[in-house]
Structure formats: C-alpha cells, structure tokens
Coordinates of C-alpha atoms in Angstrom, one line a residue:
X178 CA 164.4 45.4 -98.1
X179 CA 165.9 48.6 -99.4
X180 CA 165.0 49.5 -103.0
X181 CA 168.6 50.1 -104.0
X182 CA 168.5 47.4 -106.7
X183 CA 165.7 48.8 -108.8
X184 CA 167.3 51.6 -110.8
X185 CA 170.3 50.5 -113.0
X186 CA 172.7 53.0 -111.7
X187 CA 172.2 51.6 -108.2
X188 CA 172.8 48.0 -109.2
X189 CA 176.5 47.6 -108.7
X190 CA 177.6 44.0 -109.4
X191 CA 181.3 43.5 -108.7
X192 CA 181.2 40.5 -111.1
X193 CA 180.2 42.7 -114.0
X194 CA 183.1 43.1 -116.4
X195 CA 181.7 45.8 -118.8
X196 CA 181.4 49.5 -118.3
X197 CA 177.6 49.6 -118.3
X198 CA 177.4 50.4 -114.6
X199 CA 179.6 53.5 -115.1
X200 CA 177.4 54.6 -118.0
X201 CA 174.3 54.1 -115.8
X202 CA 175.8 56.3 -113.0
X203 CA 176.8 59.0 -115.5
X204 CA 173.3 59.2 -116.9
X205 CA 171.5 59.0 -113.6
X206 CA 170.5 62.7 -113.8
X207 CA 168.4 61.9 -116.8
X208 CA 165.9 60.1 -114.6
X209 CA 165.7 62.9 -112.0
X210 CA 165.5 65.7 -114.7
X211 CA 162.6 63.9 -116.4
X212 CA 160.8 63.7 -113.0
X213 CA 161.5 67.3 -112.0
X214 CA 160.2 68.6 -115.3
X215 CA 157.0 66.5 -115.1
X216 CA 156.3 67.8 -111.6
X217 CA 157.1 71.4 -112.5
X218 CA 154.7 71.2 -115.4
X219 CA 152.1 69.5 -113.2
X220 CA 151.4 66.9 -115.8
X221 CA 150.1 64.3 -113.3
X222 CA 147.4 66.6 -112.0
X223 CA 146.3 67.3 -115.6
X224 CA 146.3 63.6 -116.5
X225 CA 143.7 62.6 -113.9
X226 CA 140.9 61.0 -115.8
X227 CA 143.1 60.4 -118.8
X228 CA 144.2 62.8 -121.7
X229 CA 145.4 62.5 -125.2
X230 CA 148.7 64.0 -126.3
X231 CA 146.8 66.7 -128.1
X232 CA 144.9 67.6 -124.9
X233 CA 148.0 67.7 -122.8
X234 CA 149.9 69.8 -125.3
X235 CA 147.0 72.3 -125.4
X236 CA 146.6 72.3 -121.6
X237 CA 150.3 73.0 -120.9
X238 CA 151.1 75.0 -124.1
X239 CA 153.7 72.5 -125.2
X240 CA 154.9 71.4 -128.6
X241 CA 153.1 68.2 -129.4
X242 CA 156.0 66.4 -131.1
X243 CA 158.3 67.1 -128.3
X244 CA 155.7 66.2 -125.7
X245 CA 155.1 62.8 -127.2
X246 CA 158.7 61.9 -126.8
X247 CA 158.6 63.1 -123.2
X248 CA 155.5 61.1 -122.5
X249 CA 157.2 58.0 -123.9
X250 CA 160.0 58.5 -121.4
X251 CA 157.5 58.9 -118.5
X252 CA 155.9 55.7 -119.7
X253 CA 159.3 53.9 -119.7
X254 CA 159.8 55.1 -116.1
X255 CA 156.5 53.7 -115.0
X256 CA 155.1 57.1 -114.0
X257 CA 152.3 57.1 -116.6
X258 CA 150.6 54.5 -118.8
X259 CA 149.0 54.6 -122.3
X260 CA 146.0 52.9 -123.6
X261 CA 145.5 53.5 -127.3
X262 CA 146.0 57.3 -127.6
X263 CA 145.0 58.1 -124.0
X264 CA 147.7 58.7 -121.3
X265 CA 146.9 58.1 -117.6
X266 CA 148.6 58.1 -114.2
X267 CA 150.0 54.9 -112.8
X268 CA 149.2 54.1 -109.1
X269 CA 152.4 55.7 -107.8
X270 CA 151.8 59.0 -109.7
X271 CA 148.1 59.1 -108.8
X272 CA 148.9 58.8 -105.1
X273 CA 152.0 60.9 -104.8
X274 CA 152.2 63.3 -107.8
X275 CA 148.7 64.7 -108.1
X276 CA 148.3 68.1 -106.4
X277 CA 145.6 68.0 -103.7
X278 CA 146.1 64.4 -102.8
X279 CA 146.9 63.7 -99.2
X280 CA 150.2 62.0 -99.9
X281 CA 151.4 64.5 -102.5
X282 CA 155.2 64.5 -102.7
X283 CA 155.8 67.2 -105.4
X284 CA 157.2 69.8 -103.0
X285 CA 159.7 67.3 -101.6
X286 CA 160.8 66.3 -105.2
X287 CA 161.3 69.9 -106.3
X288 CA 163.3 70.6 -103.2
X289 CA 165.8 68.0 -104.3
X290 CA 166.2 69.9 -107.5
X291 CA 167.2 73.0 -105.5
X292 CA 170.0 71.0 -103.8
X293 CA 171.7 70.5 -107.2
X294 CA 173.9 73.7 -107.2
X295 CA 175.5 72.5 -103.9
X296 CA 176.6 69.3 -105.6
X297 CA 178.2 71.2 -108.4
X298 CA 180.6 72.5 -105.7
X299 CA 181.7 69.0 -104.5
X300 CA 185.2 69.3 -105.8
X301 CA 185.6 72.7 -104.0
X302 CA 184.2 71.1 -100.8
X303 CA 186.7 68.3 -101.0
X304 CA 189.6 70.8 -101.4
X305 CA 188.4 73.0 -98.5
X306 CA 187.0 70.2 -96.3
X307 CA 183.5 71.7 -96.0
X308 CA 180.8 73.6 -97.6
X309 CA 181.7 76.4 -100.1
X310 CA 178.3 77.3 -101.6
X311 CA 176.2 79.6 -99.3
X312 CA 173.0 81.4 -99.6
X313 CA 173.2 84.9 -101.1
X314 CA 174.4 87.4 -98.4
X315 CA 171.9 90.0 -99.5
X316 CA 168.9 87.6 -99.0
X317 CA 166.1 89.7 -97.4
X318 CA 163.7 88.5 -94.7
X319 CA 161.0 87.9 -97.2
X320 CA 163.2 85.7 -99.4
X321 CA 164.4 83.8 -96.3
X322 CA 160.8 83.2 -95.1
X323 CA 159.9 81.9 -98.6
X324 CA 162.9 79.5 -98.6
X325 CA 161.9 78.2 -95.1
X326 CA 158.3 77.8 -96.2
X327 CA 159.3 75.9 -99.3
X328 CA 161.6 73.7 -97.2
X329 CA 159.0 73.1 -94.6
X330 CA 156.4 72.0 -97.2
X331 CA 159.0 69.7 -98.8
X332 CA 159.9 68.0 -95.5
X333 CA 156.2 67.8 -94.6
X334 CA 155.6 65.6 -97.6
X335 CA 158.4 63.3 -96.5
X336 CA 157.4 63.2 -92.8
X337 CA 153.7 62.4 -93.5
X338 CA 154.8 59.3 -95.3
X339 CA 157.5 58.3 -92.7
X340 CA 155.3 58.5 -89.7
X341 CA 153.0 55.9 -91.2
X342 CA 156.0 53.5 -91.1
X343 CA 156.9 54.6 -87.6
X344 CA 153.5 54.2 -85.8
X345 CA 153.3 50.4 -86.1
X346 CA 156.2 50.0 -83.7
X347 CA 154.0 51.5 -81.0
X348 CA 150.7 49.8 -81.7
X349 CA 150.8 47.7 -78.5
X350 CA 151.4 50.7 -76.3
X351 CA 148.7 53.1 -75.1
X352 CA 150.7 56.4 -75.3
X353 CA 149.5 59.4 -73.3
X354 CA 151.0 62.5 -71.9
X355 CA 153.4 65.0 -73.5
X356 CA 155.4 64.8 -76.7
X357 CA 158.5 67.0 -77.2
X358 CA 159.3 67.3 -80.9
X359 CA 162.9 68.6 -81.1
X360 CA 163.6 70.5 -84.4
X361 CA 160.0 69.6 -85.3
X362 CA 159.9 71.2 -88.8
X363 CA 156.3 70.9 -90.0
X364 CA 155.3 68.9 -87.0
X365 CA 154.0 66.0 -89.2
X366 CA 155.6 63.3 -87.1
X367 CA 154.0 64.6 -83.9
X368 CA 150.7 65.1 -85.8
X369 CA 150.7 61.4 -86.8
X370 CA 151.0 60.3 -83.2
X371 CA 148.3 62.8 -82.0
X372 CA 145.9 61.5 -84.6
X373 CA 146.4 58.0 -83.3
X374 CA 146.6 58.6 -79.6
X375 CA 143.9 61.0 -78.2
X376 CA 145.7 61.1 -74.8
X377 CA 148.8 62.9 -76.2
X378 CA 149.6 66.5 -76.5
X379 CA 152.7 67.9 -78.3
X380 CA 155.2 70.7 -77.9
X381 CA 157.0 71.6 -81.2
X382 CA 160.4 73.1 -80.6
X383 CA 162.1 74.9 -83.5
X384 CA 163.0 78.3 -84.8
X385 CA 160.1 80.8 -84.9
X386 CA 160.1 81.1 -88.7
X387 CA 159.8 77.3 -88.9
X388 CA 157.0 77.2 -86.4
X389 CA 155.1 79.8 -88.3
X390 CA 155.0 77.5 -91.3
X391 CA 154.1 74.5 -89.1
X392 CA 151.1 76.4 -87.8
X393 CA 149.9 77.0 -91.3
X394 CA 150.3 73.3 -92.3
X395 CA 148.9 71.9 -89.0
X396 CA 145.9 74.2 -89.2
X397 CA 144.6 71.9 -91.9
X398 CA 144.6 68.9 -89.5
X399 CA 142.2 68.1 -86.8
X400 CA 144.8 67.8 -84.0
X401 CA 146.1 71.4 -84.0
X402 CA 144.4 72.3 -80.8
X403 CA 146.6 69.8 -78.9
X404 CA 149.8 71.4 -80.1
X405 CA 151.9 74.1 -78.4
X406 CA 154.8 75.9 -80.0
X407 CA 158.1 76.6 -78.3
X408 CA 160.4 78.9 -80.3
X409 CA 164.0 77.9 -79.6
X410 CA 167.4 77.2 -81.1
X411 CA 167.8 73.5 -80.1
X412 CA 171.6 74.0 -79.7
X413 CA 170.9 76.4 -76.9
X414 CA 169.4 75.5 -73.5
X415 CA 165.9 74.1 -73.9
X416 CA 163.1 76.2 -72.3
X417 CA 161.1 73.1 -71.3
X418 CA 160.7 71.0 -68.1
X419 CA 163.1 68.3 -67.3
X420 CA 161.8 64.7 -66.9
X421 CA 158.5 66.0 -68.2
X422 CA 158.0 64.1 -71.5
X423 CA 156.6 60.7 -72.4
X424 CA 157.9 60.8 -76.0
X425 CA 160.8 62.8 -77.3
X426 CA 161.2 62.9 -81.1
X427 CA 164.4 63.6 -83.0
X428 CA 163.3 63.0 -86.6
X429 CA 165.9 63.8 -89.2
X430 CA 167.8 65.8 -86.7
X431 CA 170.9 63.7 -86.0
X432 CA 172.2 64.0 -89.6
X433 CA 172.1 67.8 -89.4
X434 CA 174.8 68.3 -86.7
X435 CA 178.3 67.4 -85.6
X436 CA 179.3 64.7 -83.2
X437 CA 179.7 67.2 -80.4
X438 CA 176.4 68.9 -81.1
X439 CA 174.5 65.6 -81.3
X440 CA 176.1 64.4 -78.0
X441 CA 174.8 67.6 -76.3
X442 CA 171.3 67.2 -77.9
X443 CA 171.1 63.6 -76.6
X444 CA 172.1 64.7 -73.1
X445 CA 169.3 67.3 -73.1
X446 CA 166.8 64.7 -74.4
X447 CA 167.8 62.2 -71.7
X448 CA 167.3 64.9 -69.1
X449 CA 163.8 65.7 -70.4
X450 CA 162.6 62.1 -70.7
X451 CA 160.3 60.6 -68.1
X452 CA 161.4 57.4 -66.4
X453 CA 159.0 55.3 -68.6
X454 CA 159.3 57.6 -71.7
X455 CA 160.6 56.8 -75.2
X456 CA 163.2 58.7 -77.1
X457 CA 162.5 58.2 -80.8
X458 CA 165.3 58.8 -83.3
X459 CA 164.5 58.6 -87.0
X460 CA 167.2 59.2 -89.6
X461 CA 169.5 57.9 -92.3
X462 CA 172.1 55.4 -91.1
X463 CA 175.1 53.8 -93.0
X464 CA 173.8 50.4 -91.8
X465 CA 170.5 50.7 -93.8
X466 CA 170.5 51.3 -97.6
X467 CA 174.2 52.1 -97.4
X468 CA 174.4 53.5 -101.0
X469 CA 171.7 56.0 -100.4
X470 CA 173.1 56.8 -96.9
X471 CA 176.6 57.5 -98.3
X472 CA 175.3 59.8 -100.9
X473 CA 173.0 61.5 -98.4
X474 CA 176.1 62.0 -96.3
X475 CA 177.8 63.8 -99.2
X476 CA 174.6 65.9 -99.6
X477 CA 175.1 67.0 -96.0
X478 CA 178.8 67.7 -96.8
X479 CA 178.1 70.1 -99.6
X480 CA 174.9 71.7 -98.4
X481 CA 175.3 72.1 -94.6
X482 CA 177.9 73.3 -92.1
X483 CA 178.3 70.2 -89.8
X484 CA 175.8 67.7 -91.1
X485 CA 176.7 64.0 -91.7
X486 CA 175.3 60.5 -91.5
X487 CA 176.3 58.3 -88.6
X488 CA 176.6 54.5 -88.1
X489 CA 173.9 53.1 -85.8
X490 CA 176.6 51.8 -83.5
X491 CA 178.0 55.2 -82.8
X492 CA 174.6 56.6 -81.9
X493 CA 173.7 53.6 -79.7
X494 CA 177.0 54.1 -77.8
X495 CA 176.1 57.8 -77.2
X496 CA 172.7 56.8 -75.9
X497 CA 174.2 54.2 -73.6
X498 CA 176.5 56.9 -72.2
X499 CA 173.3 58.8 -71.3
X500 CA 172.2 55.7 -69.3
X501 CA 169.6 54.9 -71.9
X502 CA 168.8 51.5 -73.3
X503 CA 168.6 51.6 -77.2
X504 CA 167.0 49.1 -79.5
X505 CA 168.8 47.6 -82.4
X506 CA 168.5 49.6 -85.6
X507 CA 164.9 49.2 -86.8
X508 CA 164.9 49.6 -90.6
X509 CA 161.8 51.1 -92.3
X510 CA 160.7 49.8 -95.6
X511 CA 162.0 53.1 -97.1
X512 CA 165.5 54.5 -96.9
X513 CA 165.6 55.5 -93.2
X514 CA 165.5 53.7 -89.9
X515 CA 164.8 54.1 -86.2
X516 CA 166.5 53.7 -82.9
X517 CA 164.1 53.8 -79.9
X518 CA 165.6 54.3 -76.5
X519 CA 164.3 54.4 -72.9
X520 CA 165.4 54.5 -69.3
X521 CA 164.5 50.9 -68.7
X522 CA 164.7 47.8 -71.0
X523 CA 161.4 46.6 -69.6
X524 CA 159.6 49.6 -71.2
X525 CA 161.1 48.8 -74.6
X526 CA 159.7 45.3 -74.4
X527 CA 156.3 46.7 -75.1
X528 CA 157.3 47.9 -78.5
X529 CA 156.1 45.9 -81.5
X530 CA 159.5 44.8 -82.8
X531 CA 159.6 42.0 -85.4
X532 CA 162.1 39.5 -84.0
X533 CA 163.5 38.7 -87.5
X534 CA 164.1 42.4 -88.3
X535 CA 166.0 42.8 -85.1
X536 CA 168.0 39.7 -85.8
X537 CA 168.8 40.8 -89.3
X538 CA 170.2 44.1 -87.9
X539 CA 172.5 42.2 -85.5
X540 CA 173.6 39.7 -88.1
X541 CA 174.3 42.5 -90.6
X542 CA 176.6 44.1 -88.0
X543 CA 178.7 41.0 -88.0
X544 CA 180.1 42.0 -91.4
X545 CA 178.0 40.4 -94.1
X546 CA 177.6 42.4 -97.4
X547 CA 173.8 41.7 -97.3
X548 CA 171.3 39.7 -95.2
X549 CA 168.1 38.9 -97.1
X550 CA 165.0 37.3 -95.7
X551 CA 163.7 34.5 -97.9
X552 CA 160.8 32.0 -97.6
X553 CA 162.3 28.5 -97.0
X554 CA 160.3 27.2 -99.9
X555 CA 162.2 29.6 -102.3
X556 CA 165.4 27.6 -101.8
X557 CA 165.8 25.4 -104.9
X558 CA 166.9 21.8 -104.1
X559 CA 167.1 19.7 -107.3
X560 CA 168.4 16.2 -107.7
X561 CA 171.5 17.2 -109.7
X562 CA 173.3 19.7 -107.6
X563 CA 175.3 17.3 -105.4
X564 CA 176.5 15.6 -108.5
X565 CA 178.8 18.6 -109.2
X566 CA 180.5 17.6 -105.9
X567 CA 180.8 13.9 -106.8
X568 CA 182.1 14.6 -110.3
X569 CA 184.4 17.6 -110.6
X570 CA 185.4 18.5 -107.0
X571 CA 188.5 17.1 -105.4
X572 CA 187.0 17.6 -101.9
X573 CA 184.5 14.8 -102.5
X574 CA 184.7 12.2 -99.7
X575 CA 186.0 14.7 -97.1
X576 CA 184.1 15.2 -93.8
X577 CA 180.9 17.1 -94.4
X578 CA 181.2 16.9 -98.2
X579 CA 179.3 14.3 -100.2
X580 CA 178.7 11.5 -99.4
X581 CA 179.1 12.7 -95.8
X582 CA 176.5 15.5 -96.1
X583 CA 172.7 15.4 -96.4
X584 CA 171.3 14.1 -99.6
X585 CA 169.0 16.3 -101.7
X586 CA 166.0 14.3 -100.5
X587 CA 167.1 14.8 -96.8
X588 CA 167.7 18.5 -97.4
X589 CA 164.3 18.9 -98.9
X590 CA 162.8 17.1 -95.9
X591 CA 164.7 19.5 -93.5
X592 CA 163.6 22.6 -95.4
X593 CA 159.9 21.5 -95.3
X594 CA 160.0 21.9 -91.5
X595 CA 160.9 25.6 -91.8
X596 CA 159.1 28.6 -93.2
X597 CA 161.8 31.3 -93.0
X598 CA 165.5 31.6 -93.8
X599 CA 168.1 34.3 -94.3
X600 CA 170.4 34.5 -97.3
X601 CA 173.8 35.7 -96.1
X602 CA 176.2 37.3 -98.6
X603 CA 179.9 37.5 -97.9
X604 CA 183.3 37.1 -99.5
X605 CA 186.5 35.1 -99.1
X606 CA 188.6 33.9 -97.3
X607 CA 186.4 30.8 -97.0
X608 CA 187.2 30.1 -93.3
X609 CA 186.5 33.7 -92.3
X610 CA 183.1 33.6 -94.1
X611 CA 182.2 30.3 -92.5
X612 CA 183.1 31.7 -89.0
X613 CA 180.8 34.6 -89.7
X614 CA 178.0 32.2 -90.6
X615 CA 178.5 30.3 -87.3
X616 CA 178.3 33.6 -85.4
X617 CA 175.0 34.4 -87.3
X618 CA 173.6 31.0 -86.3
X619 CA 174.6 31.7 -82.7
X620 CA 172.9 35.1 -82.7
X621 CA 169.7 33.5 -84.1
X622 CA 169.7 30.9 -81.3
X623 CA 170.2 33.5 -78.6
X624 CA 167.4 35.5 -80.1
X625 CA 165.0 32.6 -79.5
X626 CA 165.2 30.8 -82.9
X627 CA 165.9 27.5 -81.3
X628 CA 165.9 25.6 -84.7
X629 CA 168.5 27.9 -86.2
X630 CA 170.6 25.9 -88.7
X631 CA 173.2 27.1 -91.1
X632 CA 174.4 25.9 -94.5
X633 CA 177.5 27.6 -95.9
X634 CA 179.5 28.0 -99.0
X635 CA 182.2 25.6 -100.1
X636 CA 183.9 22.7 -98.2
X637 CA 184.6 23.2 -94.5
X638 CA 187.6 25.4 -93.9
X639 CA 187.2 25.9 -90.1
X640 CA 190.2 23.8 -89.0
X641 CA 193.7 24.4 -90.2
X642 CA 194.2 20.7 -90.7
X643 CA 191.3 18.4 -91.5
X644 CA 191.2 15.1 -89.7
X645 CA 193.0 12.4 -91.8
X646 CA 190.9 9.6 -90.5
X647 CA 187.9 10.7 -92.5
X648 CA 185.7 11.7 -89.6
X649 CA 185.3 15.2 -88.3
X650 CA 186.8 16.0 -84.8
X651 CA 185.1 19.5 -84.7
X652 CA 181.5 18.7 -85.2
X653 CA 180.6 21.7 -83.0
X654 CA 181.8 24.1 -85.6
X655 CA 181.3 22.3 -88.9
X656 CA 178.2 22.7 -91.1
X657 CA 177.1 21.3 -94.4
X658 CA 177.7 23.2 -97.6
X659 CA 174.8 24.4 -99.7
X660 CA 176.1 22.8 -102.8
X661 CA 177.0 19.5 -101.1
X662 CA 173.5 19.3 -99.6
X663 CA 171.9 19.5 -103.0
X664 CA 171.0 23.3 -103.0
X665 CA 171.2 25.1 -106.4
X666 CA 172.9 28.2 -105.2
X667 CA 172.6 30.1 -108.5
X668 CA 168.9 29.6 -108.8
X669 CA 168.3 30.4 -105.1
X670 CA 170.3 33.6 -105.2
X671 CA 168.4 34.6 -108.4
X672 CA 165.1 34.0 -106.6
X673 CA 166.2 36.3 -103.8
X674 CA 166.9 39.1 -106.3
X675 CA 170.7 38.9 -106.4
X676 CA 173.0 38.2 -109.2
X677 CA 175.7 35.5 -109.3
X678 CA 177.9 34.5 -112.2
X679 CA 180.3 31.7 -112.9
X680 CA 184.0 32.6 -112.7
X681 CA 185.6 32.8 -116.2
X682 CA 189.1 33.8 -115.1
X683 CA 191.4 33.7 -112.2
X684 CA 191.1 36.9 -110.3
X685 CA 187.3 37.3 -111.0
X686 CA 185.4 38.6 -108.0
X687 CA 184.1 35.8 -105.8
X688 CA 180.8 36.0 -103.9
X689 CA 179.9 33.6 -101.1
X690 CA 176.4 32.8 -99.9
X691 CA 175.1 31.0 -96.9
X692 CA 171.6 30.1 -95.7
X693 CA 170.4 30.4 -92.1
X694 CA 167.2 28.5 -91.4
X695 CA 164.9 30.0 -88.8
X696 CA 161.8 29.0 -87.0

C-alpha cells in the first residue's frame, strides 16, 4: 500500500467537518524544513553511537537551548530517539541519513529543497501555461557541471533503492545479453541488474556530462567493467543497433517529456528490442499513490519544459500501438510503479507477478476510490450487527436482507474458508456501486480466483423494481450486504486503516465499502 495516510496533511477525509486538514496542508513545509536542516547539519552522522545535547551543540557549533528544541522536533518526527540525556538515530535515520552508508538518501533529500523556488512560481506558471523560472542565463560550464553532478548523485540515491524493488519481478528469469538504459542518469538501475545477472552487459545512453558523473559513481561498484557509455540526446536518433537488446530500461524518463516525445521514444525502444526482450518502464503514475503523483505532476509543470505524469492506461495504449504486450500497472511498495512490455505475451508469463497485485490494479481501474488487501480474519463479524437490520431498517424482510441473508454464524463459517479479501471503497449511488462490485467479482473470477465472492454495501439496488413476491428474480446479480450478513463495517474499515463516521446530517459525505473474498 501507498504511505499516503501516514502524515496528517496527506490524510484527507471527506467526512471531516473541521478545518484541521487545511491547517495540516498549510504547515506541511514545517516537516520538510526540519528534515532539510537536519541533513544539512549532518546531525545523523554525528549521532552514530549516541550523543548528549551538549556534545551535539559543541560538535556543530549550535546554541544548546535552540538545539534541544530542534532535537525534540526530530524525536516527534521519529527520526531520532532519546534515552535519558542521550540522543540516538532511529532505524530509518541510521540506514538512510548517515553519510557513508550504502543506502544514504541525503543527496536526494537536499535536491528536493532546491526544487522549492520553482514552486514559488506556481501562480505564474498557471497564468502562462508553463514554466517561468529558468536557470541563470550566465551559468558557466563549471556551474552547469556542478548542478548535473548534484542531480546525478541525488537520483542515484533514489535509483539504488528503487532497483531493489524492481528486481524481484525478474527473479524467475535468467537474464543475459545486452541492456540499453535510455536516459540512464547514474546507471544505478542497470548496475542493480548487472550485480544480480552475471550474463548481462549494459549500455548507458545519456548526455556526455551525465555519463561523466555516472562513470564516477559506478567506479565504486564491481560491475563497472561490464558497462559501456553511449553519449546521445535520447530525443534524437539513437546510435545503437536495432533489435539488439534483451532489456531496455526507461526509468523515470516518461514523466520528463511530452506525449509526442514519449510516443517517439517508445517507437525507438520497440525497434531496438529483441523478439524475446523486455521493455521496463518505471515511473510515477496517477493510478498509484494518486496524491503524490498529482503533486509530482505539478512539480514537472513548474520545473521542466514538457514533463508531466501520465495515467497507466495512456502508456499501455501507446505500447500496444507499437505491437508490444504490456503488463498491468505493477505498483512498488513506494510511490512509483512499473509497466513491463514485450513482443510476446508468452515471454511476460515468466515474470514473477503476484496475481493479487495484478488483480488490484485491474479492479482499481474500474473506478473504486481505493482497493485494500486485507486478511479475511480481519473482518469483524459479531453477533449484534444484523440486529441493526432487524430493528431500525425498513428494508428488513426484503430479498437478500435479513432474514433472507446469511446469519452471523454462517458468515463466520464462510470467512473461515478464505485467507484473503479486498476491501473496496466507493460512493453513491447505491446501484452504481453495487454494479462495480459485481464487475470486481467477475474480474477476480477471470483471473483464476474461482471462489471469488462479494459482499456489498446496503440493501440490493440492482433492479429498478424489486420482486413483490418476496423472492429475488435476479439471483445472478444479487449479493448479500455486509451489514445484513453480520459484518461490523465500522470496525472492519478501522482495522484496514481507513476512517468511517456515522452521518450526523443530511448532506454529509457518504462512503460505501464492499468486501471481495478471494482464494
């Protein structure tokens, strides 16, 4: 799942009535400024082994009283801890914020700070329709080289972490031959493949200044002797062999260019791909972590010429036009995702693709607000829930409502035969939501989950007129409601990490939830 719900300014609840969410957005920069300052001061490197406030103040030449307030904030953010008078790094800081550690992310974090001036020009960009803040026209070659080097090191931090999430998709395939890394940057993604597949070699294709930095970074890694460098502007003709590559990588390239430019890049990539090769696309997509993706799209708007984030469906359509077969969107555990394409669907079948992840992507595309995997045992089925249908609901006695729905005991028995389910979030109208749930169940069945069974929200609203005889005439499309089957929807939703509130007034925002059992 995406981590969009952790920080308060990312937790938008449409049922919230107060202004707290707006306050949290307005103060979001407090969090980033605290992190930027701590990284610039290199506090985390100093803290290895533990230090007192007095030792930190002396080591960094800081005012102790002010430092103690700052350390309190870092503790509140979970970046450091305190035992008695000694401060120490938490696990995340020890791994990612200590200079010299393999997974150090400090360069990437400070690059984000350099993007801030572009955001200050957002209103001007909206009036003009594009970027208005540009690099200084008198920037000399040395300054340009320094900026490229800083950017390359920042992106190297990110790519080293991302490739560790990408490699498992290929763990059942013995890759060999040639990699073409298009717009390679630091080359970290290719290097990750080279370190895991001795039969691979790589060509990094990027601007000469970028490749110079890549050479410096890759010189520290053991695979550098299996890497060749191809200086080129990737928007111009590629000086490489057609149909010559077993793996072509476009990592964080798609978001940097316009629709026309991306279409041309995909055409070149398809021409260079071997018959049994893979085209690996790694990027931001609106379909995965949509809040982060939308803001990243704005970041491209204010800081690049043509960059933008694309929906996965748009990119898959462009790949299909190149006679390639794309996978569904494959979300990473972080904020980006993959699409892998090939010239034959049989070749893609060798990828290690979790069937539930692929199903979630397809179901999300149907139009649900969220699709959350959940252990079946996490669904709470008490004895009292169906009583709210018997006492207090005028639909009691109708087809597929109590007493014509599974009892809590029967529902618990059904759920014991499953280990997985998906929690589906949607919104009214009731009939439209229920039809979406039916489509989700059908997608699951077609994907091989033969025991797929849906429970939805509210009394059945599939038919315009319900059968007056008391027995359903459309059993094919009817399903039991969660509440009517004894499921405590509020507790189940809470266990899944979502919020749900009772409605106090007419006009309050309504959320619908359904459950899709899988096995």
